[in-house]
Amino acid sequence: MSAPPKLPPANPPPAKLKRELSVGEVAKRAGVAVSTLHFYESKGLITASRSSGNQRRYPRDVLRRIAIIRVAQRAGIALADIHAALGTVPDGRTPTQADWRRLSSDWKDMLQQRIDSLMQLRDQLETCIGCGCLSLGDCPLRNPYDRLGADAAGPVLLQPGVGGAAE
């Protein structure tokens, strides 16, 4: 019996890994459009250097940063909040599992507050008749405790010049 053929290593040795990736390589690996990378860069979420030919080059850790950005965006986290959170992870260092636990824990609290607020809004909508007249004596959304009733009768918010309505 002959020996089985030698297979190349599954992963190339670290010395052979490219340290920097082109914008096209990052877009393909991260599953985003090149314009998305440019947008993230303009917002300070990721950084790139320039080659001698003035082409963008991204460090490999940008792939994990983009993954974090995409997950956070999907959860409804504002870009400003993502930027602030990523600002706690030094550039040039790949975000670690500990970084992710810290970031996601902070976002989890913010999301829970948003969920609680939306649930309260949902529950208040049950008392709204949805007609848009805003003339209900007790509208928990637009006229809690009938504060506008002291100004005038009827749909106060829809009457120009009455109850602070826009003219």
PDB file of N, CA and C in Angstrom, residues 49-56:
ATOM      1  N   SER A  49      -6.226  52.695   5.585  1.00  0.00           N
ATOM      2  CA  SER A  49      -5.029  53.437   5.198  1.00  0.00           C
ATOM      3  C   SER A  49      -5.032  53.495   3.675  1.00  0.00           C
ATOM      4  N   ARG A  50      -4.061  54.155   3.118  1.00  0.00           N
ATOM      5  CA  ARG A  50      -3.962  54.267   1.662  1.00  0.00           C
ATOM      6  C   ARG A  50      -2.664  53.629   1.188  1.00  0.00           C
ATOM      7  N   SER A  51      -2.759  52.935   0.073  1.00  0.00           N
ATOM      8  CA  SER A  51      -1.568  52.338  -0.535  1.00  0.00           C
ATOM      9  C   SER A  51      -0.799  53.419  -1.293  1.00  0.00           C
ATOM     10  N   SER A  52       0.345  53.061  -1.811  1.00  0.00           N
ATOM     11  CA  SER A  52       1.121  54.021  -2.584  1.00  0.00           C
ATOM     12  C   SER A  52       0.357  54.457  -3.832  1.00  0.00           C
ATOM     13  N   GLY A  53      -0.570  53.639  -4.286  1.00  0.00           N
ATOM     14  CA  GLY A  53      -1.421  53.983  -5.430  1.00  0.00           C
ATOM     15  C   GLY A  53      -2.717  54.653  -5.001  1.00  0.00           C
ATOM     16  N   ASN A  54      -2.809  55.075  -3.736  1.00  0.00           N
ATOM     17  CA  ASN A  54      -3.966  55.767  -3.163  1.00  0.00           C
ATOM     18  C   ASN A  54      -5.223  54.893  -3.089  1.00  0.00           C
ATOM     19  N   GLN A  55      -5.029  53.595  -2.967  1.00  0.00           N
ATOM     20  CA  GLN A  55      -6.164  52.681  -2.803  1.00  0.00           C
ATOM     21  C   GLN A  55      -6.357  52.395  -1.317  1.00  0.00           C
ATOM     22  N   ARG A  56      -7.621  52.252  -0.922  1.00  0.00           N
ATOM     23  CA  ARG A  56      -7.902  51.941   0.476  1.00  0.00           C
ATOM     24  C   ARG A  56      -7.379  50.542   0.816  1.00  0.00           C
TER      25      ARG A  56
END
